[in-house]
Short mmCIF file of C-alpha atoms in Angstrom, two decimals:
data_model
loop_
_atom_site.label_atom_id
_atom_site.label_comp_id
_atom_site.label_asym_id
_atom_site.label_seq_id
_atom_site.Cartn_x
_atom_site.Cartn_y
_atom_site.Cartn_z
CA UNK A 1 23.09 -1.49 20.61
CA UNK A 2 19.56 -0.31 21.37
CA UNK A 3 18.47 -3.86 22.03
CA UNK A 4 21.25 -4.45 24.54
CA UNK A 5 20.30 -1.33 26.51
CA UNK A 6 16.65 -2.30 26.29
CA UNK A 7 17.10 -5.78 27.67
CA UNK A 8 19.59 -4.75 30.32
CA UNK A 9 17.13 -2.21 31.69
CA UNK A 10 14.46 -4.90 32.00
CA UNK A 11 16.77 -7.27 33.83
CA UNK A 12 18.04 -4.43 36.01
CA UNK A 13 14.54 -3.65 37.20
CA UNK A 14 13.96 -7.33 37.89
CA UNK A 15 17.21 -7.85 39.77
CA UNK A 16 16.68 -4.73 41.86
CA UNK A 17 12.99 -5.38 42.48
CA UNK A 18 13.46 -5.36 46.23
CA UNK A 19 14.21 -1.64 46.13
CA UNK A 20 13.12 1.50 44.36
CA UNK A 21 14.81 2.51 41.13
CA UNK A 22 15.22 6.17 40.25
CA UNK A 23 16.89 8.05 37.42
CA UNK A 24 17.48 11.69 36.59
CA UNK A 25 14.91 13.45 34.40
CA UNK A 26 15.96 15.45 31.35
CA UNK A 27 15.31 19.16 30.83
CA UNK A 28 16.74 21.98 28.75
CA UNK A 29 20.51 21.53 28.96
CA UNK A 30 21.87 25.04 28.40
CA UNK A 31 25.69 25.36 28.43
CA UNK A 32 26.95 27.99 30.87
CA UNK A 33 28.64 30.03 28.12
CA UNK A 34 25.50 30.28 25.94
CA UNK A 35 23.61 33.57 25.79
CA UNK A 36 19.87 32.99 25.52
CA UNK A 37 17.57 35.07 23.34
CA UNK A 38 15.25 37.42 25.22
CA UNK A 39 12.22 36.04 23.37
CA UNK A 40 11.76 32.32 24.00
CA UNK A 41 8.93 31.49 21.57
CA UNK A 42 9.25 28.49 19.26
CA UNK A 43 7.16 28.07 16.10
CA UNK A 44 6.68 24.50 14.90
CA UNK A 45 5.08 22.94 11.83
CA UNK A 46 2.61 20.19 12.76
CA UNK A 47 1.41 18.93 9.36
CA UNK A 48 -2.34 18.94 9.92
CA UNK A 49 -5.10 19.77 12.37
CA UNK A 50 -5.08 17.28 15.31
CA UNK A 51 -8.05 14.93 15.45
CA UNK A 52 -8.24 15.60 19.21
CA UNK A 53 -6.05 16.60 22.16
CA UNK A 54 -7.63 14.00 24.44
CA UNK A 55 -4.72 11.63 25.20
CA UNK A 56 -6.99 8.60 25.65
CA UNK A 57 -8.64 9.09 22.27
CA UNK A 58 -5.99 10.68 20.03
CA UNK A 59 -4.89 9.02 16.81
CA UNK A 60 -1.95 10.27 14.78
CA UNK A 61 1.32 12.11 15.23
CA UNK A 62 -0.35 15.50 14.73
CA UNK A 63 -2.06 15.00 18.09
CA UNK A 64 0.75 13.24 19.94
CA UNK A 65 3.32 15.91 19.01
CA UNK A 66 1.26 18.39 21.03
CA UNK A 67 0.16 16.02 23.78
CA UNK A 68 3.76 15.10 24.64
CA UNK A 69 4.08 18.74 25.70
CA UNK A 70 0.69 19.25 27.35
CA UNK A 71 0.77 16.09 29.44
CA UNK A 72 3.28 13.85 31.17
CA UNK A 73 3.00 10.15 31.94
CA UNK A 74 4.71 7.96 34.49
CA UNK A 75 7.84 7.99 32.34
CA UNK A 76 9.25 10.09 29.51
CA UNK A 77 11.61 9.10 26.73
CA UNK A 78 15.17 10.24 27.19
CA UNK A 79 17.40 11.58 24.43
CA UNK A 80 18.55 8.02 23.76
CA UNK A 81 14.98 6.72 23.47
CA UNK A 82 15.10 4.94 26.80
CA UNK A 83 12.53 5.58 29.58
CA UNK A 84 13.29 8.11 32.29
CA UNK A 85 11.21 9.46 35.20
CA UNK A 86 8.14 11.53 34.49
CA UNK A 87 5.39 11.87 37.08
CA UNK A 88 6.86 8.73 38.64
CA UNK A 89 10.13 9.61 40.34
CA UNK A 90 10.91 5.95 41.04
CA UNK A 91 9.47 2.46 40.70
CA UNK A 92 9.98 -1.13 41.71
CA UNK A 93 9.08 -4.47 40.15
CA UNK A 94 8.37 -7.73 41.97
CA UNK A 95 10.47 -10.83 41.34
CA UNK A 96 8.02 -12.32 38.83
CA UNK A 97 7.93 -9.08 36.81
CA UNK A 98 4.14 -8.85 37.08
CA UNK A 99 3.59 -6.08 39.63
CA UNK A 100 4.94 -2.56 39.07
CA UNK A 101 4.74 -0.03 41.89
CA UNK A 102 5.30 3.60 40.92
CA UNK A 103 6.08 6.33 43.44
CA UNK A 104 4.69 9.63 42.15
CA UNK A 105 6.27 13.01 42.73
CA UNK A 106 4.58 14.92 45.51
CA UNK A 107 5.22 18.16 43.61
CA UNK A 108 3.53 16.94 40.40
CA UNK A 109 0.54 19.22 39.76
CA UNK A 110 -2.16 19.93 37.23
CA UNK A 111 -2.10 23.35 35.58
CA UNK A 112 -4.86 24.48 37.97
CA UNK A 113 -2.57 23.78 40.93
CA UNK A 114 -4.24 20.58 42.12
CA UNK A 115 -1.96 17.58 42.80
CA UNK A 116 -1.53 14.78 40.27
CA UNK A 117 -2.41 11.59 42.14
CA UNK A 118 -2.42 7.86 41.60
CA UNK A 119 -6.21 8.08 41.22
CA UNK A 120 -5.68 10.21 38.11
CA UNK A 121 -3.79 7.34 36.50
CA UNK A 122 -6.39 4.81 37.65
CA UNK A 123 -9.13 6.93 36.08
CA UNK A 124 -7.22 7.43 32.82
CA UNK A 125 -6.33 3.77 32.35
CA UNK A 126 -9.86 2.62 33.16
CA UNK A 127 -11.25 5.22 30.78
CA UNK A 128 -8.88 4.02 28.04
CA UNK A 129 -10.18 0.43 28.08
CA UNK A 130 -13.82 1.37 28.67
CA UNK A 131 -15.75 0.46 25.47
CA UNK A 132 -17.88 3.57 25.99
CA UNK A 133 -14.81 5.76 25.44
CA UNK A 134 -14.32 4.39 21.94
CA UNK A 135 -10.55 4.80 22.01
CA UNK A 136 -8.57 3.54 19.00
CA UNK A 137 -5.99 2.55 21.62
CA UNK A 138 -8.40 0.54 23.77
CA UNK A 139 -6.28 -2.60 23.30
CA UNK A 140 -3.05 -0.85 24.33
CA UNK A 141 -3.25 -2.10 27.92
CA UNK A 142 -4.07 -5.58 26.64
CA UNK A 143 -0.81 -5.51 24.67
CA UNK A 144 0.86 -4.39 27.90
CA UNK A 145 -0.72 -7.46 29.57
CA UNK A 146 -2.51 -5.44 32.25
CA UNK A 147 -4.81 -7.73 34.24
CA UNK A 148 -8.38 -7.94 32.87
CA UNK A 149 -7.71 -5.42 30.06
CA UNK A 150 -8.70 -7.88 27.35
CA UNK A 151 -11.99 -8.84 28.99
CA UNK A 152 -12.89 -5.21 29.66
CA UNK A 153 -12.30 -4.18 26.05
CA UNK A 154 -14.53 -7.05 24.92
CA UNK A 155 -17.24 -5.99 27.36
CA UNK A 156 -16.90 -9.07 29.57
CA UNK A 157 -15.72 -7.20 32.68
CA UNK A 158 -16.12 -3.74 34.16
CA UNK A 159 -13.42 -1.03 33.82
CA UNK A 160 -13.19 -1.00 37.63
CA UNK A 161 -11.76 -4.54 37.45
CA UNK A 162 -8.66 -3.39 35.55
CA UNK A 163 -5.41 -4.40 37.26
CA UNK A 164 -4.52 -0.92 38.52
CA UNK A 165 -4.75 0.51 42.05
CA UNK A 166 -3.99 3.67 43.97
CA UNK A 167 -2.31 2.36 47.13
CA UNK A 168 -2.20 5.94 48.39
CA UNK A 169 -2.30 9.36 46.66
CA UNK A 170 1.30 8.97 45.50
CA UNK A 171 1.60 5.22 44.88
CA UNK A 172 0.25 3.66 41.68
CA UNK A 173 0.28 -0.12 41.26
CA UNK A 174 -0.08 -2.04 38.00
CA UNK A 175 -0.65 -5.81 37.92
CA UNK A 176 0.16 -7.74 34.75
CA UNK A 177 -1.00 -11.21 33.78
CA UNK A 178 2.53 -11.94 32.55
CA UNK A 179 5.86 -10.07 32.43
CA UNK A 180 6.11 -7.37 29.75
CA UNK A 181 9.79 -6.59 29.12
CA UNK A 182 8.97 -3.37 27.28
CA UNK A 183 6.50 -2.13 29.92
CA UNK A 184 8.50 1.00 30.85
CA UNK A 185 8.76 1.99 27.19
CA UNK A 186 5.00 1.67 26.71
CA UNK A 187 4.00 3.96 29.56
CA UNK A 188 5.62 7.06 28.07
CA UNK A 189 2.95 7.10 25.33
CA UNK A 190 0.04 9.63 25.44
CA UNK A 191 -2.74 7.00 25.58
CA UNK A 192 -1.72 6.22 29.18
CA UNK A 193 -1.07 9.76 30.37
CA UNK A 194 -3.20 10.91 33.32
CA UNK A 195 -6.33 12.88 32.47
CA UNK A 196 -8.33 15.19 34.80
CA UNK A 197 -11.52 13.41 35.86
CA UNK A 198 -13.19 16.48 37.35
CA UNK A 199 -12.63 18.53 34.19
CA UNK A 200 -13.81 15.77 31.86
CA UNK A 201 -16.97 15.18 33.86
CA UNK A 202 -17.67 18.93 33.93
CA UNK A 203 -17.14 19.72 30.24
CA UNK A 204 -17.56 16.37 28.47
CA UNK A 205 -16.14 16.35 24.91
CA UNK A 206 -15.39 20.09 25.24
CA UNK A 207 -12.83 19.53 27.99
CA UNK A 208 -9.92 19.94 25.54
CA UNK A 209 -10.90 23.48 24.54
CA UNK A 210 -8.84 26.49 25.71
CA UNK A 211 -10.16 27.74 29.02
CA UNK A 212 -11.46 24.28 29.91
CA UNK A 213 -8.40 22.08 29.54
CA UNK A 214 -6.30 21.18 32.55
CA UNK A 215 -2.97 19.46 31.83
CA UNK A 216 0.03 18.26 33.83
CA UNK A 217 2.90 18.69 31.37
CA UNK A 218 5.44 21.45 30.92
CA UNK A 219 2.90 23.46 28.90
CA UNK A 220 -0.79 24.34 28.98
CA UNK A 221 -3.21 25.12 26.15
CA UNK A 222 -3.86 28.85 25.73
CA UNK A 223 -5.27 29.12 22.20
CA UNK A 224 -6.65 26.85 19.47
CA UNK A 225 -7.75 28.41 16.18
CA UNK A 226 -8.86 25.56 13.92
CA UNK A 227 -6.71 25.24 10.77
CA UNK A 228 -4.59 28.18 11.92
CA UNK A 229 -2.60 27.59 15.11
CA UNK A 230 -2.44 25.90 18.49
CA UNK A 231 -0.63 27.89 21.15
CA UNK A 232 0.89 26.39 24.29
CA UNK A 233 2.18 28.49 27.16
CA UNK A 234 4.55 27.52 29.92
CA UNK A 235 2.84 25.75 32.82
CA UNK A 236 4.16 27.36 36.00
CA UNK A 237 2.68 24.47 38.02
CA UNK A 238 4.86 21.87 36.27
CA UNK A 239 7.19 20.19 38.77
CA UNK A 240 10.30 20.90 36.67
CA UNK A 241 9.24 24.34 35.43
CA UNK A 242 12.38 25.92 36.82
CA UNK A 243 14.45 24.18 34.15
CA UNK A 244 12.10 24.98 31.27
CA UNK A 245 13.32 27.76 28.96
CA UNK A 246 10.80 28.08 26.10
CA UNK A 247 7.87 30.23 27.27
CA UNK A 248 5.52 29.65 24.35
CA UNK A 249 5.17 27.08 21.57
CA UNK A 250 3.02 27.70 18.49
CA UNK A 251 2.04 24.69 16.37
CA UNK A 252 0.89 25.34 12.79
CA UNK A 253 -1.24 22.70 11.00
CA UNK A 254 0.62 23.11 7.71
CA UNK A 255 3.11 21.22 5.56
CA UNK A 256 4.46 21.34 2.01
CA UNK A 257 5.17 24.52 0.08
CA UNK A 258 3.21 26.80 2.41
CA UNK A 259 5.29 25.68 5.36
CA UNK A 260 8.60 25.94 3.52
CA UNK A 261 7.74 29.50 2.49
CA UNK A 262 6.96 30.30 6.11
CA UNK A 263 10.32 28.84 7.18
CA UNK A 264 12.21 30.75 4.47
CA UNK A 265 10.62 34.03 5.57
CA UNK A 266 11.60 33.43 9.20
CA UNK A 267 8.06 32.72 10.43
CA UNK A 268 8.78 29.15 11.54
CA UNK A 269 11.65 27.64 13.52
CA UNK A 270 11.16 23.91 12.95
CA UNK A 271 9.25 22.28 10.11
CA UNK A 272 6.97 19.30 10.00
CA UNK A 273 8.57 15.90 9.44
CA UNK A 274 9.17 14.84 6.67
CA UNK A 275 10.21 17.55 4.24
CA UNK A 276 8.41 17.80 0.86
CA UNK A 277 9.85 15.41 -1.70
CA UNK A 278 9.89 17.90 -4.57
CA UNK A 279 11.87 20.45 -2.54
CA UNK A 280 14.19 18.20 -0.57
CA UNK A 281 17.33 18.47 -2.75
CA UNK A 282 16.91 22.22 -3.17
CA UNK A 283 16.51 22.64 0.59
CA UNK A 284 19.69 20.64 1.19
CA UNK A 285 21.51 23.03 -1.14
CA UNK A 286 20.02 26.18 0.37
CA UNK A 287 20.20 25.10 4.04
CA UNK A 288 22.92 22.43 4.31
CA UNK A 289 23.34 22.89 8.06
CA UNK A 290 19.62 23.21 8.80
CA UNK A 291 18.29 20.06 7.12
CA UNK A 292 18.33 17.23 9.65
CA UNK A 293 17.98 13.57 8.66
CA UNK A 294 17.62 10.77 11.19
CA UNK A 295 16.17 7.25 11.51
CA UNK A 296 12.44 7.15 12.20
CA UNK A 297 10.73 4.06 13.56
CA UNK A 298 7.84 3.79 11.15
CA UNK A 299 6.39 2.17 8.03
CA UNK A 300 4.50 3.77 5.13
CA UNK A 301 2.02 1.26 3.76
CA UNK A 302 -1.29 0.64 2.02
CA UNK A 303 -4.24 -0.98 3.76
CA UNK A 304 -6.55 -3.34 1.89
CA UNK A 305 -10.07 -3.58 3.30
CA UNK A 306 -9.96 -7.34 3.74
CA UNK A 307 -13.67 -7.57 4.65
CA UNK A 308 -14.80 -5.97 1.40
CA UNK A 309 -14.88 -7.85 -1.93
CA UNK A 310 -12.77 -8.20 -3.97
CA UNK A 311 -10.08 -7.39 -1.38
CA UNK A 312 -11.15 -10.34 0.74
CA UNK A 313 -9.15 -12.37 -1.81
CA UNK A 314 -5.54 -12.70 -0.66
CA UNK A 315 -4.28 -13.51 -4.17
CA UNK A 316 -5.57 -10.17 -5.40
CA UNK A 317 -3.96 -8.39 -2.45
CA UNK A 318 -0.65 -10.14 -3.15
CA UNK A 319 -0.86 -9.23 -6.84
CA UNK A 320 -1.20 -5.56 -5.94
CA UNK A 321 1.52 -5.69 -3.29
CA UNK A 322 4.05 -7.53 -5.47
CA UNK A 323 3.58 -5.11 -8.37
CA UNK A 324 4.64 -2.06 -6.31
CA UNK A 325 8.19 -1.09 -7.23
CA UNK A 326 9.33 0.04 -3.80
CA UNK A 327 12.92 0.71 -4.82
CA UNK A 328 11.74 3.12 -7.51
CA UNK A 329 9.57 4.97 -5.01
CA UNK A 330 12.36 5.56 -2.47
CA UNK A 331 14.86 6.44 -5.21
CA UNK A 332 12.83 8.68 -7.50
CA UNK A 333 9.94 9.96 -5.38
CA UNK A 334 10.89 10.21 -1.70
CA UNK A 335 14.70 10.24 -1.71
CA UNK A 336 15.12 11.44 1.87
CA UNK A 337 16.80 8.36 3.32
CA UNK A 338 13.76 6.06 3.28
CA UNK A 339 14.29 2.32 2.76
CA UNK A 340 12.13 0.00 0.65
CA UNK A 341 9.93 -2.06 3.00
CA UNK A 342 9.31 -5.77 2.55
CA UNK A 343 8.20 -6.29 6.15
CA UNK A 344 5.56 -4.44 8.13
CA UNK A 345 7.89 -4.07 11.11
CA UNK A 346 10.89 -1.79 10.37
CA UNK A 347 14.11 -3.79 10.28
CA UNK A 348 15.69 -1.34 12.76
CA UNK A 349 13.18 -2.23 15.48
CA UNK A 350 14.79 -3.61 18.64
CA UNK A 351 14.25 -7.36 18.99
CA UNK A 352 13.17 -7.94 15.37
CA UNK A 353 14.63 -10.28 12.76
CA UNK A 354 13.13 -10.14 9.28
CA UNK A 355 12.14 -13.47 7.68
CA UNK A 356 14.15 -14.93 4.82
CA UNK A 357 11.59 -14.10 2.16
CA UNK A 358 11.75 -14.44 -1.62
CA UNK A 359 9.39 -11.49 -1.71
CA UNK A 360 12.23 -9.31 -0.42
CA UNK A 361 15.13 -10.83 -2.37
CA UNK A 362 13.71 -11.31 -5.88
CA UNK A 363 14.07 -8.63 -8.55
CA UNK A 364 11.16 -6.35 -9.40
CA UNK A 365 10.80 -8.14 -12.74
CA UNK A 366 10.37 -11.40 -10.82
CA UNK A 367 7.88 -9.79 -8.46
CA UNK A 368 5.90 -8.44 -11.42
CA UNK A 369 5.79 -11.92 -12.92
CA UNK A 370 4.48 -13.33 -9.64
CA UNK A 371 1.98 -10.47 -9.42
CA UNK A 372 0.50 -11.42 -12.78
CA UNK A 373 0.16 -15.03 -11.63
CA UNK A 374 -1.61 -13.97 -8.42
CA UNK A 375 -3.84 -11.63 -10.44
CA UNK A 376 -4.87 -14.44 -12.78
CA UNK A 377 -5.43 -16.80 -9.85
CA UNK A 378 -7.73 -14.19 -8.29
CA UNK A 379 -9.85 -14.32 -11.46
CA UNK A 380 -8.70 -11.14 -13.18
CA UNK A 381 -7.07 -10.45 -16.53
CA UNK A 382 -7.75 -8.95 -19.97
CA UNK A 383 -11.30 -10.32 -19.94
CA UNK A 384 -12.07 -9.16 -16.40
CA UNK A 385 -10.74 -5.75 -15.51
CA UNK A 386 -10.29 -4.62 -11.92
CA UNK A 387 -11.34 -1.09 -10.97
CA UNK A 388 -11.17 0.44 -7.50
CA UNK A 389 -10.51 3.63 -5.55
CA UNK A 390 -7.22 4.43 -3.81
CA UNK A 391 -7.72 6.75 -0.84
CA UNK A 392 -5.10 9.05 0.65
CA UNK A 393 -5.13 12.01 3.01
CA UNK A 394 -4.18 15.57 2.14
CA UNK A 395 -1.97 16.45 5.11
CA UNK A 396 1.15 15.69 3.06
CA UNK A 397 1.34 16.48 -0.69
CA UNK A 398 3.72 13.55 -1.14
CA UNK A 399 0.86 11.09 -0.61
CA UNK A 400 -0.62 12.14 -3.96
CA UNK A 401 2.68 11.68 -5.80
CA UNK A 402 3.14 8.20 -4.34
CA UNK A 403 -0.48 7.26 -5.11
CA UNK A 404 -0.10 8.41 -8.71
CA UNK A 405 3.09 6.39 -9.12
CA UNK A 406 1.64 3.21 -7.62
CA UNK A 407 -1.58 3.55 -9.62
CA UNK A 408 0.58 3.76 -12.75
CA UNK A 409 2.53 0.65 -11.69
CA UNK A 410 -0.69 -1.29 -11.17
CA UNK A 411 -2.03 -0.17 -14.54
CA UNK A 412 1.15 -1.03 -16.43
CA UNK A 413 1.76 -4.40 -14.76
CA UNK A 414 -1.78 -5.68 -14.24
CA UNK A 415 -4.05 -3.47 -16.31
CA UNK A 416 -5.85 -2.19 -13.21
CA UNK A 417 -7.80 1.06 -13.42
CA UNK A 418 -7.44 3.12 -10.26
CA UNK A 419 -9.40 6.19 -9.23
CA UNK A 420 -7.59 8.45 -6.77
CA UNK A 421 -9.53 10.04 -3.91
CA UNK A 422 -8.15 12.60 -1.45
CA UNK A 423 -9.71 13.36 1.93
CA UNK A 424 -8.91 15.85 4.67
CA UNK A 425 -7.10 14.22 7.60
CA UNK A 426 -9.97 13.94 10.07
CA UNK A 427 -12.38 12.62 7.44
CA UNK A 428 -9.76 10.14 6.24
CA UNK A 429 -9.34 8.76 9.77
CA UNK A 430 -13.08 8.19 10.09
CA UNK A 431 -13.35 6.61 6.64
CA UNK A 432 -10.55 4.13 7.19
CA UNK A 433 -11.83 3.07 10.60
CA UNK A 434 -15.02 2.02 8.82
CA UNK A 435 -15.48 -0.15 5.72
CA UNK A 436 -16.17 2.55 3.16
CA UNK A 437 -12.92 2.26 1.22
CA UNK A 438 -11.05 -0.15 -1.06
CA UNK A 439 -7.35 0.57 -0.61
CA UNK A 440 -6.00 3.37 1.58
CA UNK A 441 -2.70 5.02 2.35
CA UNK A 442 -1.52 4.60 5.90
CA UNK A 443 1.54 4.98 8.06
CA UNK A 444 2.55 3.90 11.53
CA UNK A 445 5.19 5.33 13.83
CA UNK A 446 6.06 2.98 16.66
CA UNK A 447 4.57 3.85 20.04
CA UNK A 448 7.65 2.19 21.57
CA UNK A 449 10.74 0.46 20.20
CA UNK A 450 9.60 -3.18 20.09
CA UNK A 451 7.96 -5.26 17.29
CA UNK A 452 4.63 -5.61 19.08
CA UNK A 453 3.84 -1.93 18.46
CA UNK A 454 3.55 -2.81 14.76
CA UNK A 455 2.43 -6.44 14.81
CA UNK A 456 -0.38 -5.79 17.29
CA UNK A 457 -2.09 -3.58 14.69
CA UNK A 458 -3.21 -6.62 12.71
CA UNK A 459 -4.73 -8.55 15.59
CA UNK A 460 -8.48 -8.95 15.29
CA UNK A 461 -9.61 -6.63 18.08
CA UNK A 462 -7.03 -3.85 17.73
CA UNK A 463 -8.75 -0.48 17.38
CA UNK A 464 -6.17 0.60 14.78
CA UNK A 465 -6.71 -2.45 12.55
CA UNK A 466 -7.89 -0.46 9.55
CA UNK A 467 -7.49 -3.41 7.16
CA UNK A 468 -10.04 -5.30 9.30
CA UNK A 469 -7.76 -8.33 9.04
CA UNK A 470 -8.76 -11.28 11.22
CA UNK A 471 -6.73 -14.47 11.34
CA UNK A 472 -6.87 -16.92 14.25
CA UNK A 473 -3.37 -18.25 13.67
CA UNK A 474 -2.02 -14.70 13.67
CA UNK A 475 -3.91 -13.81 16.87
CA UNK A 476 -2.74 -16.98 18.61
CA UNK A 477 0.90 -16.43 17.60
CA UNK A 478 0.80 -12.85 18.81
CA UNK A 479 -0.67 -13.97 22.13
CA UNK A 480 2.09 -16.58 22.40
CA UNK A 481 4.75 -13.94 21.69
CA UNK A 482 3.38 -11.72 24.44
CA UNK A 483 3.77 -14.65 26.86
CA UNK A 484 7.32 -15.50 25.82
CA UNK A 485 9.97 -14.27 28.27
CA UNK A 486 12.98 -15.38 26.23
CA UNK A 487 13.95 -12.57 23.77
CA UNK A 488 15.34 -14.97 21.14
CA UNK A 489 12.23 -17.15 21.17
CA UNK A 490 9.99 -14.10 21.10
CA UNK A 491 11.90 -12.76 18.09
CA UNK A 492 11.25 -16.04 16.24
CA UNK A 493 7.53 -15.68 16.90
CA UNK A 494 7.62 -12.13 15.56
CA UNK A 495 9.33 -13.46 12.43
CA UNK A 496 6.53 -16.00 11.99
CA UNK A 497 3.97 -13.22 12.28
CA UNK A 498 5.72 -11.32 9.50
CA UNK A 499 5.63 -14.47 7.37
CA UNK A 500 1.85 -14.54 7.79
CA UNK A 501 1.66 -10.89 6.72
CA UNK A 502 3.63 -11.69 3.57
CA UNK A 503 1.39 -14.68 2.80
CA UNK A 504 -1.96 -13.00 3.57
CA UNK A 505 -1.04 -9.45 2.49
CA UNK A 506 -3.61 -7.50 4.55
CA UNK A 507 -1.24 -4.56 4.06
CA UNK A 508 1.37 -3.64 1.48
CA UNK A 509 4.45 -2.16 3.19
CA UNK A 510 6.04 0.41 0.88
CA UNK A 511 8.92 2.07 2.70
CA UNK A 512 10.40 2.59 6.13
CA UNK A 513 10.48 6.19 7.22
CA UNK A 514 13.38 8.53 7.73
CA UNK A 515 12.98 11.75 9.67
CA UNK A 516 13.74 14.95 7.75
CA UNK A 517 13.03 18.52 8.77
CA UNK A 518 14.43 22.04 8.81
CA UNK A 519 15.61 23.48 12.12
CA UNK A 520 16.84 27.04 12.56
CA UNK A 521 20.45 27.17 13.82
CA UNK A 522 19.43 29.22 16.85
CA UNK A 523 16.95 26.57 18.07
CA UNK A 524 18.76 24.13 20.34
CA UNK A 525 17.68 21.02 22.23
CA UNK A 526 15.94 19.37 19.26
CA UNK A 527 16.27 15.61 19.61
CA UNK A 528 17.72 13.88 16.52
CA UNK A 529 18.69 10.63 18.27
CA UNK A 530 15.27 9.36 19.31
CA UNK A 531 14.06 7.17 16.43
CA UNK A 532 10.44 7.84 17.41
CA UNK A 533 10.97 11.56 16.76
CA UNK A 534 9.44 12.67 20.05
CA UNK A 535 10.18 16.36 20.50
CA UNK A 536 9.80 17.75 24.02
CA UNK A 537 9.66 21.55 23.84
CA UNK A 538 10.81 21.68 27.49
CA UNK A 539 14.21 20.44 26.29
CA UNK A 540 14.57 23.26 23.75
CA UNK A 541 15.94 26.78 24.00
CA UNK A 542 16.68 29.66 21.63
CA UNK A 543 20.11 31.29 21.61
CA UNK A 544 20.73 34.93 20.83
CA UNK A 545 20.88 35.52 17.09
#
C-alpha cells in the first residue's frame, strides 16, 4: 500500500510538472468538543545526550528527534509518512524529473524574526557537502543525485558548484543529474534543513547553544543542561504558530529503569523508544492502554571493521554472522514485536524484495554447521583461538543483554572468546567512525522509506559506513540502481546488493525494529502510523485530566 502511494506521488508530480503542486500542512488537530489542559508542557524521554543539534552534522535519533521540532525543511512527513509542505508551500518538477522548483512561504521566518529565504537552503546544502564541514551525511545529496554533489564531496569541485540556486528570495531550484523518485521523501530529513548562515559565522561551533541558536521550526531552544534536559519553547515566529498547542517541550536524555520510574511517578509524558526489554511485559500489564507498539523502519546490526585484521576476512565475518541465533534474540531477549533480520534492508521497506537466500531459510542448526565451516576456512579452530572485543553504547541497557547473549552464542558454537566494552554514546560514535574497534553494535532507522537509505550506507564513500566496507561491484550496482527509473528493475538491483551483503558480510543484521513506548492517555497527537517514528510536537496537545 505504501509503495503504491509512493509511486503515484512521483508520477503525479511528473504529470503535473507544468504547474505548481500544493498540499495542506498538518498541525495539532484538536476536536471541537475536547477541553484542553491549562498547562501545555510535554515531557519526553530522548534516550541519550544528542551528539549535536546542528542539522548538517547530527548523527543519531537522539539529535533528530529534537531537530525535527527546532527546524523545518522544504517538506515535512505527514501522519501517513508521505511528504507534505514545510517551508515550501508548493513545487513543480520539469518533464524529465531532473529540476525541482520550490516556492517558499513568504511568512516563513527564523526565530529572530528574519525571513527564511532560498539562500538559506543554498547555504545549508552547500555546507552539507563541503568536506570542511565533516558531515557524516555529506553523501546524502549524492544519493539524491544533486548535480556535482559527488565531485564536491570528493574534493574535485567547489561547494558553490552544487546544483542548487536561489532564483529569488522565495524560489529554490534543485538540479539533479538523473530523476530521483524518492526526492520529496528525502528533503524532509534534518541534514537538508536550512541553517542560519549569519549565526553560524558569528558563533562558529557554539551556534547551537541557548542564546545563540536561531531556528525556523515550531520551537526554539531555551535551555540545554548537559545530561539533564533540553528545553524547547514555542517559536512565535513560526509560520503556523497559530495552530500549535504545546507551549514547551522538555527532552530528557534518559532511558531504562530511571525513565520508567520517572514515567510511573508522573514526571514524564512519553518515553524513549523502545521500552526496556526486562520491563516490557510488566509494563503491558500495568499500562495496557498506554503501551504503544508500531512498525519501525530500522535494522539492529553488528558492524565488522572490514579494514582491520582478522575482520578483513569475509569467511570469519560470515562465521560470526551465521552463528547468531536471531530468532532466540527476538523471542527471549527483545520480545517487543521485533523480527529476526536476514537482510540489511527491512523487508517492510517500500520498493524492496528480499533475495531468496539459504541464509534466511535454513534452520539455526544448519547455520551453526555452516558457521563452523566458515570459521575453519578462515584459519580458526581448537588450535587457533579467536579473541576480540565487542563494543556497544550505553544509551540503552538492552545493548548489553544482546551483546552478552551473542558473545555466549559465539563461544558455544565457535569457541570464540569475546571481551565486552561499553562506551558512552558520543564516545561510541567517534570510535566507530574510526578504526579503533573490532565488532560494534549499530542500528539504522531509515531517513526515508526507500531501500537506498539502508543500502547506501555500505558504499565506499558514505560518511556513515562504519564497517569501512569497500567493494567496487557493490558501488557500481548501487550507482546503477540510482539511475534506474523503472521501479521493478530498480528493486532487482537492490536485491542483488543484498546478495552481496550476505556473501561479503560487512555487517551482521540481527533484527528489524518495532517501535514501543509509553504515552500518557492525556497526551494526544502522537503519531503511531509513521514507520520512521518522527514525532512532531507541534501536532500534539494535552487534554484536561
